[in-house]
Short mmCIF file of C-alpha atoms in Angstrom, two decimals:
data_model
loop_
_atom_site.label_atom_id
_atom_site.label_comp_id
_atom_site.label_asym_id
_atom_site.label_seq_id
_atom_site.Cartn_x
_atom_site.Cartn_y
_atom_site.Cartn_z
CA MET A 1 -39.54 -9.85 11.84
CA ASN A 2 -37.25 -7.29 13.89
CA PHE A 3 -35.92 -3.92 13.64
CA ILE A 4 -32.24 -5.39 13.01
CA ASN A 5 -34.06 -7.30 9.82
CA ASN A 6 -35.99 -5.02 8.88
CA TRP A 7 -32.74 -2.34 8.48
CA LEU A 8 -30.03 -4.10 7.24
CA ARG A 9 -29.04 -4.70 3.78
CA SER A 10 -30.41 -7.43 2.83
CA ASP A 11 -27.13 -8.71 1.44
CA ILE A 12 -25.18 -8.47 4.22
CA GLN A 13 -28.23 -10.10 5.98
CA SER A 14 -26.86 -13.05 3.88
CA ILE A 15 -22.93 -13.58 4.66
CA ASN A 16 -21.00 -15.15 7.64
CA ALA A 17 -19.52 -13.14 10.16
CA TYR A 18 -15.28 -13.38 9.72
CA HIS A 19 -15.23 -17.00 12.49
CA VAL A 20 -12.69 -16.81 14.93
CA PRO A 21 -12.76 -19.38 16.87
CA VAL A 22 -12.11 -20.72 20.45
CA SER A 23 -8.55 -21.56 21.37
CA ALA A 24 -7.80 -21.26 25.09
CA ASN A 25 -5.78 -24.02 26.30
CA MET A 26 -4.69 -24.68 23.32
CA VAL A 27 -1.32 -24.87 20.97
CA LYS A 28 -2.19 -22.34 18.40
CA LEU A 29 -1.80 -23.52 15.13
CA ASP A 30 -4.42 -21.75 13.00
CA ALA A 31 -3.99 -18.00 12.38
CA MET A 32 -0.46 -17.60 11.16
CA GLU A 33 1.18 -15.75 14.77
CA SER A 34 4.55 -16.03 15.51
CA PRO A 35 5.20 -18.70 18.68
CA PHE A 36 7.79 -16.51 20.02
CA PRO A 37 6.68 -14.14 22.61
CA LEU A 38 9.20 -11.39 23.90
CA PRO A 39 12.19 -12.00 25.56
CA ASP A 40 11.64 -11.09 29.42
CA GLU A 41 14.76 -8.71 29.21
CA LEU A 42 12.75 -6.87 26.32
CA ILE A 43 9.59 -6.50 28.25
CA ARG A 44 10.93 -4.97 31.29
CA GLN A 45 12.46 -2.45 28.46
CA TYR A 46 9.31 -2.21 26.70
CA LEU A 47 7.17 -1.89 29.65
CA ALA A 48 9.24 1.29 31.25
CA TYR A 49 9.14 2.91 27.65
CA LEU A 50 4.65 2.64 27.34
CA ALA A 51 5.53 4.11 30.63
CA ASP A 52 6.02 8.21 28.72
CA ALA A 53 2.69 7.08 26.02
CA GLN A 54 0.46 10.41 26.59
CA LEU A 55 -3.16 8.57 26.81
CA ASN A 56 -4.54 11.59 27.65
CA ARG A 57 -4.26 12.69 23.73
CA TYR A 58 -5.10 11.20 20.83
CA PRO A 59 -1.99 9.83 19.19
CA SER A 60 0.13 11.52 16.32
CA ALA A 61 -2.25 11.54 13.07
CA SER A 62 0.71 10.88 10.29
CA ALA A 63 2.43 8.55 12.83
CA GLU A 64 5.80 9.88 10.97
CA GLU A 65 8.26 8.01 13.59
CA LEU A 66 6.45 4.32 13.42
CA GLN A 67 6.53 5.16 9.23
CA GLN A 68 10.20 5.86 9.73
CA THR A 69 10.08 2.71 11.74
CA LEU A 70 9.15 0.90 9.08
CA ARG A 71 10.77 2.29 6.67
CA GLN A 72 13.92 0.90 8.57
CA LEU A 73 12.97 -2.72 9.33
CA MET A 74 11.51 -3.38 5.81
CA GLY A 75 13.94 -1.53 3.63
CA ILE A 76 11.00 1.00 2.62
CA PRO A 77 12.79 3.49 0.11
CA GLU A 78 12.81 7.22 1.06
CA ASP A 79 11.21 7.77 -2.82
CA PHE A 80 8.18 5.98 -1.94
CA GLY A 81 4.61 6.75 0.20
CA VAL A 82 3.67 4.85 3.37
CA LEU A 83 0.26 4.49 4.26
CA LEU A 84 -0.75 2.88 7.71
CA GLY A 85 -3.66 0.81 8.29
CA ASN A 86 -5.26 -0.61 11.68
CA GLY A 87 -4.22 -4.18 9.80
CA SER A 88 -4.08 -4.84 5.99
CA ASP A 89 -7.66 -5.16 6.75
CA GLU A 90 -8.78 -1.47 7.24
CA LEU A 91 -5.95 -0.84 3.69
CA ILE A 92 -8.18 -3.44 1.33
CA GLN A 93 -11.53 -1.53 3.23
CA LEU A 94 -9.60 2.00 2.30
CA LEU A 95 -8.86 0.83 -1.44
CA ALA A 96 -12.57 -0.15 -2.24
CA LEU A 97 -13.78 3.02 -0.91
CA ALA A 98 -11.86 4.89 -3.63
CA CYS A 99 -13.30 2.78 -6.17
CA GLN A 100 -17.30 3.57 -7.64
CA ALA A 101 -20.28 1.87 -7.09
CA ASP A 102 -20.57 -1.60 -9.43
CA ASP A 103 -16.49 -1.63 -10.00
CA ILE A 104 -14.88 -4.96 -9.74
CA ILE A 105 -12.69 -5.91 -7.59
CA LEU A 106 -10.72 -9.33 -9.68
CA SER A 107 -8.06 -12.09 -7.35
CA VAL A 108 -7.34 -14.98 -7.42
CA GLU A 109 -8.84 -18.59 -5.77
CA PRO A 110 -8.67 -20.08 -3.18
CA SER A 111 -7.07 -16.81 -1.75
CA PHE A 112 -7.58 -14.56 1.14
CA VAL A 113 -11.12 -14.61 2.03
CA MET A 114 -11.15 -10.49 2.96
CA TYR A 115 -10.72 -9.91 -0.40
CA GLN A 116 -14.19 -11.19 -1.70
CA MET A 117 -15.69 -9.68 1.83
CA ILE A 118 -14.63 -6.39 1.65
CA ALA A 119 -15.93 -5.91 -2.01
CA LYS A 120 -19.80 -6.94 -0.46
CA PHE A 121 -19.44 -5.11 2.31
CA THR A 122 -18.15 -1.96 -0.28
CA ARG A 123 -20.96 -3.05 -3.15
CA LEU A 124 -18.74 -3.31 -5.21
CA ASN A 125 -18.63 -6.84 -7.65
CA TYR A 126 -15.76 -9.45 -7.05
CA GLN A 127 -14.97 -11.51 -10.03
CA GLY A 128 -12.73 -14.73 -8.83
CA VAL A 129 -10.38 -16.63 -11.31
CA ASP A 130 -9.95 -20.05 -10.30
CA LEU A 131 -5.84 -21.07 -9.75
CA ASP A 132 -4.75 -23.81 -11.66
CA GLU A 133 -4.72 -27.64 -10.25
CA ASN A 134 -0.99 -27.14 -8.66
CA PHE A 135 -2.37 -23.28 -7.08
CA GLU A 136 -0.71 -21.74 -9.85
CA ILE A 137 -2.02 -18.69 -11.48
CA ASP A 138 -4.29 -19.85 -15.00
CA LEU A 139 -2.65 -16.46 -17.11
CA PRO A 140 -4.72 -16.82 -19.85
CA ALA A 141 -7.91 -17.02 -18.13
CA MET A 142 -6.47 -14.30 -15.70
CA LEU A 143 -5.30 -12.45 -18.77
CA SER A 144 -8.44 -13.16 -20.48
CA ALA A 145 -10.93 -11.83 -17.33
CA ILE A 146 -8.96 -8.33 -17.05
CA GLU A 147 -10.08 -7.92 -21.17
CA THR A 148 -14.18 -9.05 -19.84
CA HIS A 149 -14.30 -7.60 -16.76
CA LYS A 150 -11.99 -4.66 -16.66
CA PRO A 151 -11.67 -4.50 -12.90
CA LYS A 152 -10.74 -1.56 -10.77
CA LEU A 153 -8.66 -2.97 -8.67
CA ILE A 154 -6.40 -6.98 -8.63
CA PHE A 155 -5.55 -8.93 -5.59
CA ILE A 156 -3.02 -10.98 -5.45
CA ALA A 157 -1.35 -12.61 -2.05
CA TYR A 158 2.52 -12.91 -2.89
CA PRO A 159 2.74 -15.77 -0.54
CA ASN A 160 -0.74 -16.73 -1.55
CA ASN A 161 -3.24 -17.58 1.70
CA PRO A 162 -3.95 -20.24 2.09
CA THR A 163 -1.85 -21.95 -0.14
CA GLY A 164 1.84 -21.15 0.89
CA ASN A 165 3.47 -20.58 -2.76
CA ALA A 166 4.62 -17.22 -4.22
CA PHE A 167 3.38 -17.33 -8.24
CA GLU A 168 5.55 -17.03 -10.41
CA ARG A 169 7.32 -13.46 -10.92
CA SER A 170 6.80 -13.27 -14.98
CA THR A 171 3.29 -14.12 -14.58
CA ILE A 172 2.20 -11.08 -12.25
CA GLU A 173 4.45 -9.32 -14.31
CA LYS A 174 2.13 -9.97 -16.92
CA ILE A 175 -0.88 -8.95 -15.09
CA ILE A 176 0.18 -5.65 -13.84
CA ASN A 177 1.21 -5.32 -17.68
CA ALA A 178 -1.68 -6.25 -19.21
CA SER A 179 -4.12 -3.91 -16.63
CA ASP A 180 -5.43 -0.94 -16.25
CA ALA A 181 -6.00 -1.38 -12.44
CA MET A 182 -4.58 -0.64 -9.66
CA VAL A 183 -2.72 -3.76 -9.30
CA VAL A 184 -2.51 -4.61 -5.27
CA LEU A 185 0.19 -6.99 -3.78
CA ASP A 186 -0.11 -8.41 -0.71
CA GLU A 187 2.66 -9.38 0.75
CA ALA A 188 2.00 -10.48 4.08
CA TYR A 189 4.52 -13.18 4.30
CA TYR A 190 6.99 -11.26 2.58
CA ALA A 191 9.36 -11.94 5.76
CA TYR A 192 9.47 -16.02 5.00
CA ALA A 193 9.71 -15.62 0.83
CA ASP A 194 12.57 -15.68 -1.83
CA ASP A 195 11.15 -12.37 -3.37
CA SER A 196 9.60 -9.26 -3.33
CA PHE A 197 7.79 -6.65 -5.55
CA LEU A 198 8.71 -3.61 -3.47
CA THR A 199 11.98 -2.13 -6.23
CA ASP A 200 9.24 -2.50 -8.36
CA ILE A 201 7.00 -0.11 -7.51
CA ALA A 202 9.37 2.31 -9.26
CA GLN A 203 8.76 0.92 -12.53
CA HIS A 204 4.95 0.29 -12.26
CA PRO A 205 2.59 3.22 -11.30
CA ASN A 206 -0.33 1.10 -10.87
CA LEU A 207 1.59 -1.35 -8.79
CA VAL A 208 0.64 -1.37 -4.49
CA LEU A 209 1.75 -3.11 -1.94
CA LEU A 210 0.00 -4.56 1.34
CA ARG A 211 2.64 -5.27 5.00
CA THR A 212 1.71 -6.64 8.32
CA VAL A 213 3.68 -7.09 11.32
CA SER A 214 0.82 -9.41 11.99
CA LYS A 215 3.12 -12.23 10.55
CA ILE A 216 6.34 -11.70 12.32
CA GLY A 217 5.65 -11.12 16.00
CA PHE A 218 3.36 -8.61 16.48
CA ALA A 219 -0.31 -9.61 15.49
CA GLY A 220 -1.32 -7.83 18.43
CA LEU A 221 -0.74 -4.52 17.50
CA ARG A 222 -3.01 -4.73 14.85
CA LEU A 223 -0.78 -2.48 12.10
CA GLY A 224 -0.42 -3.15 8.42
CA LEU A 225 0.59 -0.93 5.81
CA LEU A 226 0.80 -0.24 1.98
CA ILE A 227 3.77 1.05 -0.03
CA GLY A 228 2.98 2.70 -3.62
CA ALA A 229 4.30 6.07 -5.61
CA LYS A 230 4.20 8.84 -3.43
CA GLU A 231 1.19 10.97 -6.06
CA THR A 232 -0.93 7.61 -4.48
CA VAL A 233 -0.08 7.61 -1.54
CA ALA A 234 -1.02 11.16 -1.13
CA GLU A 235 -4.27 10.49 -2.49
CA LEU A 236 -5.29 7.38 -0.90
CA ASP A 237 -4.68 8.96 2.54
CA LYS A 238 -7.58 11.31 2.08
CA LEU A 239 -10.08 8.63 2.53
CA ARG A 240 -7.90 7.17 5.83
CA LEU A 241 -10.03 7.86 8.89
CA PRO A 242 -8.22 10.57 11.96
CA TYR A 243 -6.06 8.42 14.37
CA ASN A 244 -6.31 5.36 12.72
CA ILE A 245 -3.50 3.84 14.04
CA ASN A 246 -3.23 4.78 17.94
CA THR A 247 -1.37 5.34 21.24
CA LEU A 248 -0.65 2.43 22.57
CA THR A 249 -0.22 0.54 18.37
CA GLN A 250 2.40 3.62 17.71
CA VAL A 251 3.92 3.72 20.82
CA SER A 252 4.45 -0.45 20.94
CA ALA A 253 5.37 -0.42 17.16
CA ASN A 254 8.20 2.25 17.77
CA PHE A 255 10.86 0.47 20.56
CA LEU A 256 9.35 -2.83 19.39
CA LEU A 257 10.37 -3.03 15.62
CA LYS A 258 13.28 -1.13 16.19
CA GLU A 259 15.02 -4.88 17.23
CA LYS A 260 15.50 -5.97 13.53
CA ASP A 261 18.12 -8.63 14.66
CA GLU A 262 15.70 -10.16 16.68
CA ILE A 263 12.93 -10.06 14.06
CA ASP A 264 14.99 -11.62 11.51
CA LYS A 265 16.36 -13.81 13.37
CA ASN A 266 12.49 -15.76 14.61
CA ALA A 267 11.77 -15.20 10.86
CA LYS A 268 15.41 -17.50 9.58
CA ILE A 269 14.20 -19.82 12.54
CA ILE A 270 10.71 -20.85 11.10
CA ILE A 271 11.74 -21.03 8.10
CA ALA A 272 14.38 -23.58 8.63
CA GLU A 273 11.09 -25.62 11.73
CA ARG A 274 8.89 -25.05 7.79
CA ALA A 275 11.61 -27.38 5.88
CA LYS A 276 11.57 -30.17 8.83
CA LEU A 277 7.66 -30.14 9.58
CA SER A 278 7.68 -29.92 5.82
CA SER A 279 9.78 -33.24 5.17
CA ALA A 280 8.15 -34.87 8.32
CA LEU A 281 4.81 -34.56 6.82
CA ASN A 282 5.55 -35.93 4.06
CA ALA A 283 6.70 -39.21 5.38
CA ILE A 284 3.45 -39.91 5.62
CA ASN A 285 2.08 -41.74 3.24
CA SER A 286 -1.75 -40.85 3.95
CA VAL A 287 -0.42 -36.68 3.76
CA GLN A 288 0.72 -35.14 0.18
CA VAL A 289 2.84 -31.31 1.05
CA TYR A 290 1.99 -28.33 -1.03
CA PRO A 291 5.79 -25.50 -1.57
CA SER A 292 4.95 -22.54 0.92
CA GLN A 293 7.08 -19.72 1.38
CA ALA A 294 5.00 -17.96 4.40
CA ASN A 295 5.34 -19.60 7.76
CA PHE A 296 2.42 -21.77 7.83
CA ILE A 297 1.67 -25.19 5.41
CA LEU A 298 -1.19 -26.25 3.57
CA PHE A 299 -1.82 -30.21 3.48
CA LYS A 300 -3.76 -33.03 1.90
CA ALA A 301 -4.87 -35.23 4.02
CA GLN A 302 -6.40 -38.43 4.51
CA ASN A 303 -9.76 -37.49 6.46
CA ALA A 304 -9.59 -34.46 6.85
CA ASN A 305 -11.79 -33.53 9.65
CA GLU A 306 -11.47 -36.51 11.42
CA LEU A 307 -7.32 -35.45 11.68
CA PHE A 308 -8.41 -31.90 12.32
CA GLU A 309 -11.16 -33.29 14.97
CA PHE A 310 -8.16 -35.89 16.47
CA LEU A 311 -5.95 -32.79 16.17
CA LYS A 312 -8.42 -30.23 18.69
CA GLN A 313 -9.46 -33.32 20.72
CA LYS A 314 -5.27 -33.22 21.84
CA GLY A 315 -5.50 -29.09 22.67
CA VAL A 316 -3.38 -28.47 18.72
CA LEU A 317 -6.31 -26.46 16.83
CA ILE A 318 -5.29 -25.97 12.87
CA LYS A 319 -7.33 -24.14 10.26
CA ASN A 320 -9.71 -26.54 8.68
CA LEU A 321 -9.86 -26.29 5.08
CA ALA A 322 -10.91 -29.50 3.65
CA ASN A 323 -14.87 -28.22 2.98
CA ALA A 324 -14.08 -24.90 1.15
CA PRO A 325 -14.58 -24.43 -2.25
CA LYS A 326 -11.53 -26.00 -4.27
CA LEU A 327 -9.59 -27.33 -0.97
CA THR A 328 -11.49 -30.51 -0.52
CA ASP A 329 -9.45 -32.43 2.49
CA CYS A 330 -7.14 -29.92 2.91
CA LEU A 331 -5.89 -28.55 6.02
CA ARG A 332 -3.55 -25.61 6.90
CA VAL A 333 -0.84 -25.65 10.57
CA THR A 334 0.64 -22.33 10.99
CA VAL A 335 4.85 -23.56 11.49
CA GLY A 336 5.54 -22.87 15.39
CA SER A 337 7.90 -23.52 17.41
CA SER A 338 10.20 -26.79 17.09
CA GLU A 339 8.27 -28.12 20.17
CA GLN A 340 4.79 -26.97 19.41
CA ASN A 341 5.49 -28.53 15.70
CA ALA A 342 6.93 -31.78 17.27
CA GLN A 343 3.71 -32.21 19.33
CA PHE A 344 1.19 -31.91 15.74
CA MET A 345 3.80 -34.86 14.29
CA ASN A 346 3.50 -36.67 17.60
CA ILE A 347 -0.75 -36.39 17.31
CA ILE A 348 -0.64 -37.15 13.17
CA GLU A 349 1.38 -40.07 13.23
CA VAL A 350 -0.75 -41.30 16.43
CA PHE A 351 -3.71 -40.53 14.14
CA TYR A 352 -2.26 -42.83 10.94
CA GLY A 353 -1.15 -45.15 12.40
#
């Protein structure tokens, strides 16, 4: 046995690293990224703006200017606190670090895999509650799990990843009111959804929201944010590593996220393309499409594994969930540009003949 196997925790050795597939020279519709590059004119302005970045200095520790930029972009009231992270993943981990050893993280399944992975990394216990056959929250089962396990954290993706649906508001309200846990609503796809719990933070001291700029066109910035009551954010900030948002991310985001009209326009395009793509998929007898309020669509397909490989051979990469628990024969496609979506559909139509 080599050194690392002797040294490393056995539970870490037993898990697989988060897998990112090779995607060079492919139409990339697997990771819920925006299909829209920066306009040429904006690129020129952006590069000029970057020239003033002081890379010899540490970044702003509090990133106050960036916080204000995000408040204006997302309509976050000044009454709420904002905590920034190197992507939402860092903030999920930060929340887990605030717990005591052996506390329980509760979430629904299937959902975002990082809730369970980070629970394991931080030596917390994870409890999943199965969604029903329509990928909706089974409220009696959820309330029973809360009563039985008394979780410290409850994570709910709203809309949910990988299913794409937004759960019933009344169901989530009942969960918030039924528990002493901190309820974390992960609104990564807020820009494409009909509803948000942003203003509800004022009525629920145990509610915090997560958001990210990754799904609105800036995945490369690795920037997430937690929104909650000011006193909650002030305490959680003690766990944030110093200078966690680097200078290039701060400078870039301060410039690019001020383009609210462009960001909103692109979100509306994706919503319209989502409706067209969903209709096109629904027209294929071998496919069952699930409703989505995100920038992706989950669908069940006959011969799903073969379809996934056929798409790859034709240069289109989507997410294969066909062998995942509770997602048998399911695939997930990011809503791309009109041209990308048409290419994707053409290949599917050829596959099913």
